[in-house]
Amino acid sequence: IALGFIRRKKKEISSGGYITCIYFHDPPERLFRKCVDWLLKNGFTVITSADLLEILGKKKTAPPLPVWISLDDGWIGNVKNVVPYAAAKNIPLTFFISTEPAETSGIYWWSAAEEYRHQLPPPFNEDLNKLWKVPEKTRAEIINNLRKNAKVQNSPLNREAMAVDDVKKISGNGLFTIGSHTVNHVITPNCTDEELEYEFRESKLKLEKWTGKEINMFCFPNGDHSGREAAILKKNGYLAACVQEDKFITGSVNLFEIPRFCVGEGYFPEELCHMLGIWQNIMKKLKLKE
């Protein structure tokens, strides 16, 4: 910041006509407030999902410094740390919800795996990252077996995900859009076409039943995608999908690969650099030098 990276990046965004897309997971209230306040103070205009689609479809002119903000997974912390401030500041947000955690225990599968890793079969008990890379059928069997265990049923873990009533309440505010994040937070490249069909269709149907609204936005869990998902998403009535990719929208874009910058849960100065793609570019340059 002291070296002027923020100032130069803001000028670049403004002069280049960029659309900035950022997303959070479970940000602390203080961090979320600081990020929103910085955007507003610096002339950014927060747009809705509908605005984004119309702008990308050349049906609407983009406002000055447009920024689209979304939140992934449906963390219950969003209810307290994000929603009230966004509502008070009239900030539109899009929440991508995984439906299974919302309507069950509220514990994400990776949290259960971490808490009870000693009950996982090898090699997963030694390396949880492998659960993100195996075929979906294998991951589902392992996690389902883990959850059937009596110790997991009496888990000391606190609820992490919004409940169905939380999703309904958020959807009732016209500022907020609900989108799909699959049923089980699956990694889509690990899924068969049949599994993708289920995850896309069922999550959409459930969210539409809960909210009474059309669900046409999708977000890839973990940002992973293979390219074959778009046809199945279109078949199930989705209009767009977003990924994690460290770049701005500067012109035409694949509507099923909308890029977004990830904002973490650290200190504001660092996350501001993440929000504008500065930190990522510096890290890439350092890795190239290595």
mmCIF file of C-alpha atoms in Angstrom:
data_model
loop_
_atom_site.group_PDB
_atom_site.id
_atom_site.type_symbol
_atom_site.label_atom_id
_atom_site.label_comp_id
_atom_site.label_asym_id
_atom_site.label_seq_id
_atom_site.Cartn_x
_atom_site.Cartn_y
_atom_site.Cartn_z
ATOM 1 C CA ILE A 1 0.000 0.000 0.000
ATOM 2 C CA ALA A 2 2.799 2.396 0.923
ATOM 3 C CA LEU A 3 4.474 1.720 -2.431
ATOM 4 C CA GLY A 4 1.360 2.899 -4.289
ATOM 5 C CA PHE A 5 0.133 -0.459 -5.578
ATOM 6 C CA ILE A 6 -3.456 0.222 -4.459
ATOM 7 C CA ARG A 7 -3.549 3.685 -5.996
ATOM 8 C CA ARG A 8 -2.189 2.446 -9.325
ATOM 9 C CA LYS A 9 -4.490 -0.563 -9.410
ATOM 10 C CA LYS A 10 -7.562 1.577 -8.767
ATOM 11 C CA LYS A 11 -6.534 3.855 -11.650
ATOM 12 C CA GLU A 12 -6.027 0.822 -13.885
ATOM 13 C CA ILE A 13 -9.451 -0.584 -12.984
ATOM 14 C CA SER A 14 -11.145 2.744 -13.642
ATOM 15 C CA SER A 15 -9.460 3.504 -16.940
ATOM 16 C CA GLY A 16 -9.780 -0.068 -18.189
ATOM 17 C CA GLY A 17 -13.498 -0.352 -17.599
ATOM 18 C CA TYR A 18 -13.004 -3.479 -15.509
ATOM 19 C CA ILE A 19 -15.664 -5.376 -13.580
ATOM 20 C CA THR A 20 -14.309 -6.565 -10.245
ATOM 21 C CA CYS A 21 -15.787 -9.785 -8.838
ATOM 22 C CA ILE A 22 -14.848 -10.783 -5.293
ATOM 23 C CA TYR A 23 -16.010 -13.447 -2.906
ATOM 24 C CA PHE A 24 -15.776 -14.322 0.761
ATOM 25 C CA HIS A 25 -16.474 -17.458 2.770
ATOM 26 C CA ASP A 26 -16.960 -16.690 6.468
ATOM 27 C CA PRO A 27 -15.459 -13.222 7.020
ATOM 28 C CA PRO A 28 -15.306 -11.618 10.476
ATOM 29 C CA GLU A 29 -17.685 -8.679 10.799
ATOM 30 C CA ARG A 30 -14.866 -6.142 11.181
ATOM 31 C CA LEU A 31 -13.109 -7.317 8.012
ATOM 32 C CA PHE A 32 -16.304 -7.372 5.941
ATOM 33 C CA ARG A 33 -17.189 -3.846 7.091
ATOM 34 C CA LYS A 34 -13.726 -2.547 6.235
ATOM 35 C CA CYS A 35 -13.822 -4.082 2.762
ATOM 36 C CA VAL A 36 -17.273 -2.673 2.000
ATOM 37 C CA ASP A 37 -16.399 0.732 3.419
ATOM 38 C CA TRP A 38 -13.215 0.900 1.351
ATOM 39 C CA LEU A 39 -15.110 0.051 -1.845
ATOM 40 C CA LEU A 40 -17.786 2.680 -1.197
ATOM 41 C CA LYS A 41 -15.264 5.339 -0.160
ATOM 42 C CA ASN A 42 -13.288 4.749 -3.343
ATOM 43 C CA GLY A 43 -16.206 5.108 -5.727
ATOM 44 C CA PHE A 44 -17.044 1.479 -6.470
ATOM 45 C CA THR A 45 -20.650 0.580 -7.294
ATOM 46 C CA VAL A 46 -21.837 -2.760 -5.939
ATOM 47 C CA ILE A 47 -24.021 -4.513 -8.510
ATOM 48 C CA THR A 48 -26.500 -7.387 -8.252
ATOM 49 C CA SER A 49 -26.268 -10.739 -10.016
ATOM 50 C CA ALA A 50 -28.995 -9.571 -12.382
ATOM 51 C CA ASP A 51 -26.999 -6.430 -13.143
ATOM 52 C CA LEU A 52 -23.905 -8.518 -13.832
ATOM 53 C CA LEU A 53 -25.730 -10.769 -16.296
ATOM 54 C CA GLU A 54 -27.289 -7.807 -18.091
ATOM 55 C CA ILE A 55 -23.949 -5.999 -18.330
ATOM 56 C CA LEU A 56 -22.189 -9.106 -19.639
ATOM 57 C CA GLY A 57 -25.061 -9.669 -22.070
ATOM 58 C CA LYS A 58 -24.661 -6.098 -23.394
ATOM 59 C CA LYS A 59 -28.183 -5.265 -22.249
ATOM 60 C CA LYS A 60 -27.071 -2.714 -19.681
ATOM 61 C CA THR A 61 -24.299 -0.167 -19.313
ATOM 62 C CA ALA A 62 -21.940 -0.780 -16.428
ATOM 63 C CA PRO A 63 -21.882 1.867 -13.666
ATOM 64 C CA PRO A 64 -18.594 3.448 -12.530
ATOM 65 C CA LEU A 65 -16.197 0.920 -10.995
ATOM 66 C CA PRO A 66 -18.669 -1.984 -10.834
ATOM 67 C CA VAL A 67 -17.997 -4.681 -8.233
ATOM 68 C CA TRP A 68 -19.960 -7.882 -7.689
ATOM 69 C CA ILE A 69 -19.757 -9.471 -4.228
ATOM 70 C CA SER A 70 -20.632 -13.066 -3.430
ATOM 71 C CA LEU A 71 -20.210 -15.460 -0.509
ATOM 72 C CA ASP A 72 -19.649 -19.198 -0.837
ATOM 73 C CA ASP A 73 -20.978 -22.234 1.046
ATOM 74 C CA GLY A 74 -23.625 -20.564 3.228
ATOM 75 C CA TRP A 75 -21.754 -20.155 6.514
ATOM 76 C CA ILE A 76 -23.949 -19.344 9.491
ATOM 77 C CA GLY A 77 -21.489 -16.605 10.454
ATOM 78 C CA ASN A 78 -22.744 -14.654 7.438
ATOM 79 C CA VAL A 79 -26.095 -14.197 9.181
ATOM 80 C CA LYS A 80 -24.528 -12.156 11.973
ATOM 81 C CA ASN A 81 -21.317 -10.792 10.440
ATOM 82 C CA VAL A 82 -22.405 -9.903 6.910
ATOM 83 C CA VAL A 83 -26.161 -9.592 6.413
ATOM 84 C CA PRO A 84 -26.958 -6.798 8.911
ATOM 85 C CA TYR A 85 -24.230 -4.456 7.675
ATOM 86 C CA ALA A 86 -24.969 -5.144 4.010
ATOM 87 C CA ALA A 87 -28.657 -4.433 4.628
ATOM 88 C CA ALA A 88 -27.847 -1.220 6.500
ATOM 89 C CA LYS A 89 -25.558 -0.026 3.700
ATOM 90 C CA ASN A 90 -27.928 -1.184 0.926
ATOM 91 C CA ILE A 91 -25.263 -3.515 -0.478
ATOM 92 C CA PRO A 92 -26.517 -6.307 -2.763
ATOM 93 C CA LEU A 93 -24.897 -9.705 -2.207
ATOM 94 C CA THR A 94 -25.140 -13.168 -3.704
ATOM 95 C CA PHE A 95 -25.010 -16.208 -1.401
ATOM 96 C CA PHE A 96 -24.089 -19.559 -2.931
ATOM 97 C CA ILE A 97 -25.622 -22.281 -0.776
ATOM 98 C CA SER A 98 -24.813 -25.989 -0.473
ATOM 99 C CA THR A 99 -28.182 -27.468 0.398
ATOM 100 C CA GLU A 100 -27.218 -30.653 2.291
ATOM 101 C CA PRO A 101 -25.520 -28.880 5.222
ATOM 102 C CA ALA A 102 -28.398 -26.383 5.413
ATOM 103 C CA GLU A 103 -31.075 -29.019 5.890
ATOM 104 C CA THR A 104 -29.134 -31.437 8.098
ATOM 105 C CA SER A 105 -26.621 -31.033 10.934
ATOM 106 C CA GLY A 106 -25.003 -27.937 9.472
ATOM 107 C CA ILE A 107 -21.550 -29.538 9.590
ATOM 108 C CA TYR A 108 -19.545 -29.420 6.360
ATOM 109 C CA TRP A 109 -18.108 -32.757 5.291
ATOM 110 C CA TRP A 110 -14.508 -31.576 5.464
ATOM 111 C CA SER A 111 -14.981 -30.433 9.054
ATOM 112 C CA ALA A 112 -16.334 -33.839 10.021
ATOM 113 C CA ALA A 113 -13.369 -35.454 8.272
ATOM 114 C CA GLU A 114 -10.935 -33.232 10.164
ATOM 115 C CA GLU A 115 -12.572 -33.823 13.544
ATOM 116 C CA TYR A 116 -12.733 -37.601 13.086
ATOM 117 C CA ARG A 117 -9.783 -38.202 10.806
ATOM 118 C CA HIS A 118 -8.621 -41.075 13.060
ATOM 119 C CA GLN A 119 -11.759 -42.959 11.933
ATOM 120 C CA LEU A 120 -11.026 -42.481 8.227
ATOM 121 C CA PRO A 121 -9.483 -45.314 6.227
ATOM 122 C CA PRO A 122 -5.910 -44.917 4.974
ATOM 123 C CA PRO A 123 -4.517 -42.962 3.207
ATOM 124 C CA PHE A 124 -7.158 -40.320 4.017
ATOM 125 C CA ASN A 125 -6.526 -40.409 7.748
ATOM 126 C CA GLU A 126 -2.996 -39.210 7.033
ATOM 127 C CA ASP A 127 -3.732 -36.820 4.173
ATOM 128 C CA LEU A 128 -7.181 -35.214 4.115
ATOM 129 C CA ASN A 129 -6.352 -33.423 0.859
ATOM 130 C CA LYS A 130 -6.812 -36.735 -0.936
ATOM 131 C CA LEU A 131 -10.539 -36.557 -0.203
ATOM 132 C CA TRP A 132 -10.751 -33.572 -2.536
ATOM 133 C CA LYS A 133 -9.193 -35.529 -5.399
ATOM 134 C CA VAL A 134 -10.871 -38.932 -5.449
ATOM 135 C CA PRO A 135 -13.986 -39.833 -7.493
ATOM 136 C CA GLU A 136 -17.144 -38.412 -5.929
ATOM 137 C CA LYS A 137 -18.518 -41.914 -5.308
ATOM 138 C CA THR A 138 -15.480 -42.708 -3.151
ATOM 139 C CA ARG A 139 -15.662 -39.441 -1.206
ATOM 140 C CA ALA A 140 -19.399 -39.844 -0.597
ATOM 141 C CA GLU A 141 -19.002 -43.417 0.671
ATOM 142 C CA ILE A 142 -16.224 -42.444 3.065
ATOM 143 C CA ILE A 143 -18.089 -39.428 4.462
ATOM 144 C CA ASN A 144 -21.421 -41.263 4.695
ATOM 145 C CA ASN A 145 -19.781 -44.102 6.615
ATOM 146 C CA LEU A 146 -18.133 -41.564 8.906
ATOM 147 C CA ARG A 147 -21.441 -39.829 9.615
ATOM 148 C CA LYS A 148 -23.166 -43.113 10.421
ATOM 149 C CA ASN A 149 -20.728 -43.642 13.245
ATOM 150 C CA ALA A 150 -22.376 -42.988 16.621
ATOM 151 C CA LYS A 151 -19.543 -40.704 17.722
ATOM 152 C CA VAL A 152 -20.075 -38.477 14.716
ATOM 153 C CA GLN A 153 -23.818 -38.342 15.333
ATOM 154 C CA ASN A 154 -23.072 -36.958 18.792
ATOM 155 C CA SER A 155 -20.510 -34.536 17.424
ATOM 156 C CA PRO A 156 -19.274 -31.696 19.624
ATOM 157 C CA LEU A 157 -18.888 -29.540 16.525
ATOM 158 C CA ASN A 158 -21.025 -26.412 16.425
ATOM 159 C CA ARG A 159 -23.291 -25.720 13.485
ATOM 160 C CA GLU A 160 -21.307 -24.120 10.634
ATOM 161 C CA ALA A 161 -23.892 -23.780 7.867
ATOM 162 C CA MET A 162 -27.025 -21.682 7.680
ATOM 163 C CA ALA A 163 -30.229 -23.565 8.361
ATOM 164 C CA VAL A 164 -33.064 -23.589 5.835
ATOM 165 C CA ASP A 165 -34.884 -20.837 7.744
ATOM 166 C CA ASP A 166 -31.772 -18.648 7.507
ATOM 167 C CA VAL A 167 -31.695 -19.073 3.739
ATOM 168 C CA LYS A 168 -35.391 -18.228 3.516
ATOM 169 C CA LYS A 169 -34.965 -15.100 5.620
ATOM 170 C CA ILE A 170 -31.995 -13.831 3.605
ATOM 171 C CA SER A 171 -33.815 -14.502 0.348
ATOM 172 C CA GLY A 172 -36.736 -12.440 1.605
ATOM 173 C CA ASN A 173 -34.583 -9.312 1.451
ATOM 174 C CA GLY A 174 -34.646 -8.014 -2.112
ATOM 175 C CA LEU A 175 -31.004 -6.966 -1.838
ATOM 176 C CA PHE A 176 -29.815 -10.555 -1.680
ATOM 177 C CA THR A 177 -29.643 -13.258 -4.333
ATOM 178 C CA ILE A 178 -29.398 -16.975 -3.624
ATOM 179 C CA GLY A 179 -27.398 -19.242 -5.926
ATOM 180 C CA SER A 180 -26.521 -22.927 -6.018
ATOM 181 C CA HIS A 181 -23.304 -24.413 -4.682
ATOM 182 C CA THR A 182 -24.415 -28.039 -5.312
ATOM 183 C CA VAL A 183 -26.103 -30.316 -2.788
ATOM 184 C CA ASN A 184 -23.018 -31.832 -1.149
ATOM 185 C CA HIS A 185 -20.266 -29.324 -1.984
ATOM 186 C CA VAL A 186 -18.841 -31.781 -4.490
ATOM 187 C CA ILE A 187 -15.747 -31.168 -6.576
ATOM 188 C CA THR A 188 -17.344 -31.260 -10.010
ATOM 189 C CA PRO A 189 -14.383 -32.621 -12.038
ATOM 190 C CA ASN A 190 -14.517 -35.676 -9.745
ATOM 191 C CA CYS A 191 -18.164 -36.346 -10.622
ATOM 192 C CA THR A 192 -19.742 -38.436 -13.346
ATOM 193 C CA ASP A 193 -22.280 -36.748 -15.609
ATOM 194 C CA GLU A 194 -25.055 -38.480 -13.661
ATOM 195 C CA GLU A 195 -23.712 -37.165 -10.376
ATOM 196 C CA LEU A 196 -23.469 -33.652 -11.805
ATOM 197 C CA GLU A 197 -27.040 -33.881 -13.053
ATOM 198 C CA TYR A 198 -28.195 -34.740 -9.525
ATOM 199 C CA GLU A 199 -26.124 -32.062 -7.788
ATOM 200 C CA PHE A 200 -27.203 -29.297 -10.160
ATOM 201 C CA ARG A 201 -30.859 -30.284 -10.420
ATOM 202 C CA GLU A 202 -31.569 -31.113 -6.790
ATOM 203 C CA SER A 203 -29.821 -28.083 -5.321
ATOM 204 C CA LYS A 204 -31.732 -25.810 -7.681
ATOM 205 C CA LEU A 205 -35.081 -27.440 -6.875
ATOM 206 C CA LYS A 206 -34.513 -27.264 -3.131
ATOM 207 C CA LEU A 207 -33.404 -23.634 -3.192
ATOM 208 C CA GLU A 208 -36.361 -22.661 -5.366
ATOM 209 C CA LYS A 209 -38.713 -24.442 -2.963
ATOM 210 C CA TRP A 210 -37.175 -22.685 0.036
ATOM 211 C CA THR A 211 -37.052 -19.213 -1.480
ATOM 212 C CA GLY A 212 -39.960 -19.190 -3.913
ATOM 213 C CA LYS A 213 -37.609 -17.628 -6.455
ATOM 214 C CA GLU A 214 -35.894 -18.791 -9.621
ATOM 215 C CA ILE A 215 -32.330 -19.977 -9.042
ATOM 216 C CA ASN A 216 -30.177 -19.343 -12.099
ATOM 217 C CA MET A 217 -26.684 -18.642 -10.711
ATOM 218 C CA PHE A 218 -24.185 -21.350 -9.846
ATOM 219 C CA CYS A 219 -20.779 -21.374 -8.186
ATOM 220 C CA PHE A 220 -18.226 -24.188 -8.498
ATOM 221 C CA PRO A 221 -17.183 -25.529 -5.081
ATOM 222 C CA ASN A 222 -13.495 -24.912 -4.523
ATOM 223 C CA GLY A 223 -13.494 -23.155 -7.906
ATOM 224 C CA ASP A 224 -12.708 -26.428 -9.680
ATOM 225 C CA HIS A 225 -14.273 -27.164 -13.057
ATOM 226 C CA SER A 226 -13.476 -29.196 -16.151
ATOM 227 C CA GLY A 227 -15.494 -27.457 -18.871
ATOM 228 C CA ARG A 228 -18.042 -30.242 -19.361
ATOM 229 C CA GLU A 229 -20.267 -28.885 -16.579
ATOM 230 C CA ALA A 230 -21.600 -25.967 -18.634
ATOM 231 C CA ALA A 231 -23.862 -28.104 -20.841
ATOM 232 C CA ILE A 232 -25.417 -29.810 -17.801
ATOM 233 C CA LEU A 233 -25.862 -26.495 -16.016
ATOM 234 C CA LYS A 234 -27.601 -25.001 -19.057
ATOM 235 C CA LYS A 235 -29.824 -28.071 -19.319
ATOM 236 C CA ASN A 236 -30.950 -27.472 -15.742
ATOM 237 C CA GLY A 237 -31.804 -23.814 -16.272
ATOM 238 C CA TYR A 238 -28.713 -22.017 -15.035
ATOM 239 C CA LEU A 239 -27.661 -18.842 -16.809
ATOM 240 C CA ALA A 240 -24.152 -18.444 -15.410
ATOM 241 C CA ALA A 241 -21.523 -19.951 -13.131
ATOM 242 C CA CYS A 242 -18.517 -18.487 -11.385
ATOM 243 C CA VAL A 243 -15.086 -19.804 -10.527
ATOM 244 C CA GLN A 244 -12.036 -18.683 -8.599
ATOM 245 C CA GLU A 245 -9.674 -16.991 -11.018
ATOM 246 C CA ASP A 246 -7.428 -14.065 -10.254
ATOM 247 C CA LYS A 247 -8.452 -11.677 -12.995
ATOM 248 C CA PHE A 248 -10.879 -8.874 -13.738
ATOM 249 C CA ILE A 249 -13.612 -8.972 -16.355
ATOM 250 C CA THR A 250 -12.249 -6.737 -19.078
ATOM 251 C CA GLY A 251 -14.397 -7.669 -22.055
ATOM 252 C CA SER A 252 -16.334 -10.708 -23.193
ATOM 253 C CA VAL A 253 -16.329 -13.609 -20.773
ATOM 254 C CA ASN A 254 -17.568 -17.184 -20.687
ATOM 255 C CA LEU A 255 -20.747 -16.892 -18.608
ATOM 256 C CA PHE A 256 -20.036 -20.289 -17.069
ATOM 257 C CA GLU A 257 -16.528 -19.305 -15.992
ATOM 258 C CA ILE A 258 -16.999 -15.871 -14.425
ATOM 259 C CA PRO A 259 -13.714 -15.054 -12.641
ATOM 260 C CA ARG A 260 -13.595 -13.901 -9.020
ATOM 261 C CA PHE A 261 -10.900 -12.837 -6.581
ATOM 262 C CA CYS A 262 -10.936 -14.673 -3.245
ATOM 263 C CA VAL A 263 -10.893 -12.535 -0.097
ATOM 264 C CA GLY A 264 -9.666 -14.478 2.930
ATOM 265 C CA GLU A 265 -10.214 -13.909 6.609
ATOM 266 C CA GLY A 266 -6.946 -12.232 7.555
ATOM 267 C CA TYR A 267 -5.886 -8.637 8.155
ATOM 268 C CA PHE A 268 -7.590 -5.934 6.117
ATOM 269 C CA PRO A 269 -4.471 -4.522 4.371
ATOM 270 C CA GLU A 270 -3.577 -7.982 3.083
ATOM 271 C CA GLU A 271 -7.151 -8.814 2.072
ATOM 272 C CA LEU A 272 -7.482 -5.472 0.288
ATOM 273 C CA CYS A 273 -4.537 -6.531 -1.846
ATOM 274 C CA HIS A 274 -6.256 -9.878 -2.478
ATOM 275 C CA MET A 275 -9.498 -8.084 -3.349
ATOM 276 C CA LEU A 276 -7.804 -6.138 -6.126
ATOM 277 C CA GLY A 277 -5.593 -8.943 -7.405
ATOM 278 C CA ILE A 278 -2.384 -7.266 -6.270
ATOM 279 C CA TRP A 279 -1.167 -9.899 -3.835
ATOM 280 C CA GLN A 280 -1.721 -12.741 -6.300
ATOM 281 C CA ASN A 281 0.287 -11.026 -9.052
ATOM 282 C CA ILE A 282 3.182 -10.352 -6.709
ATOM 283 C CA MET A 283 3.235 -13.994 -5.589
ATOM 284 C CA LYS A 284 3.208 -15.207 -9.200
ATOM 285 C CA LYS A 285 6.169 -12.991 -10.048
ATOM 286 C CA LEU A 286 8.105 -14.221 -7.022
ATOM 287 C CA LYS A 287 7.439 -17.850 -7.975
ATOM 288 C CA LEU A 288 8.620 -17.199 -11.522
ATOM 289 C CA LYS A 289 11.877 -15.780 -10.176
ATOM 290 C CA GLU A 290 12.370 -18.909 -8.084
#
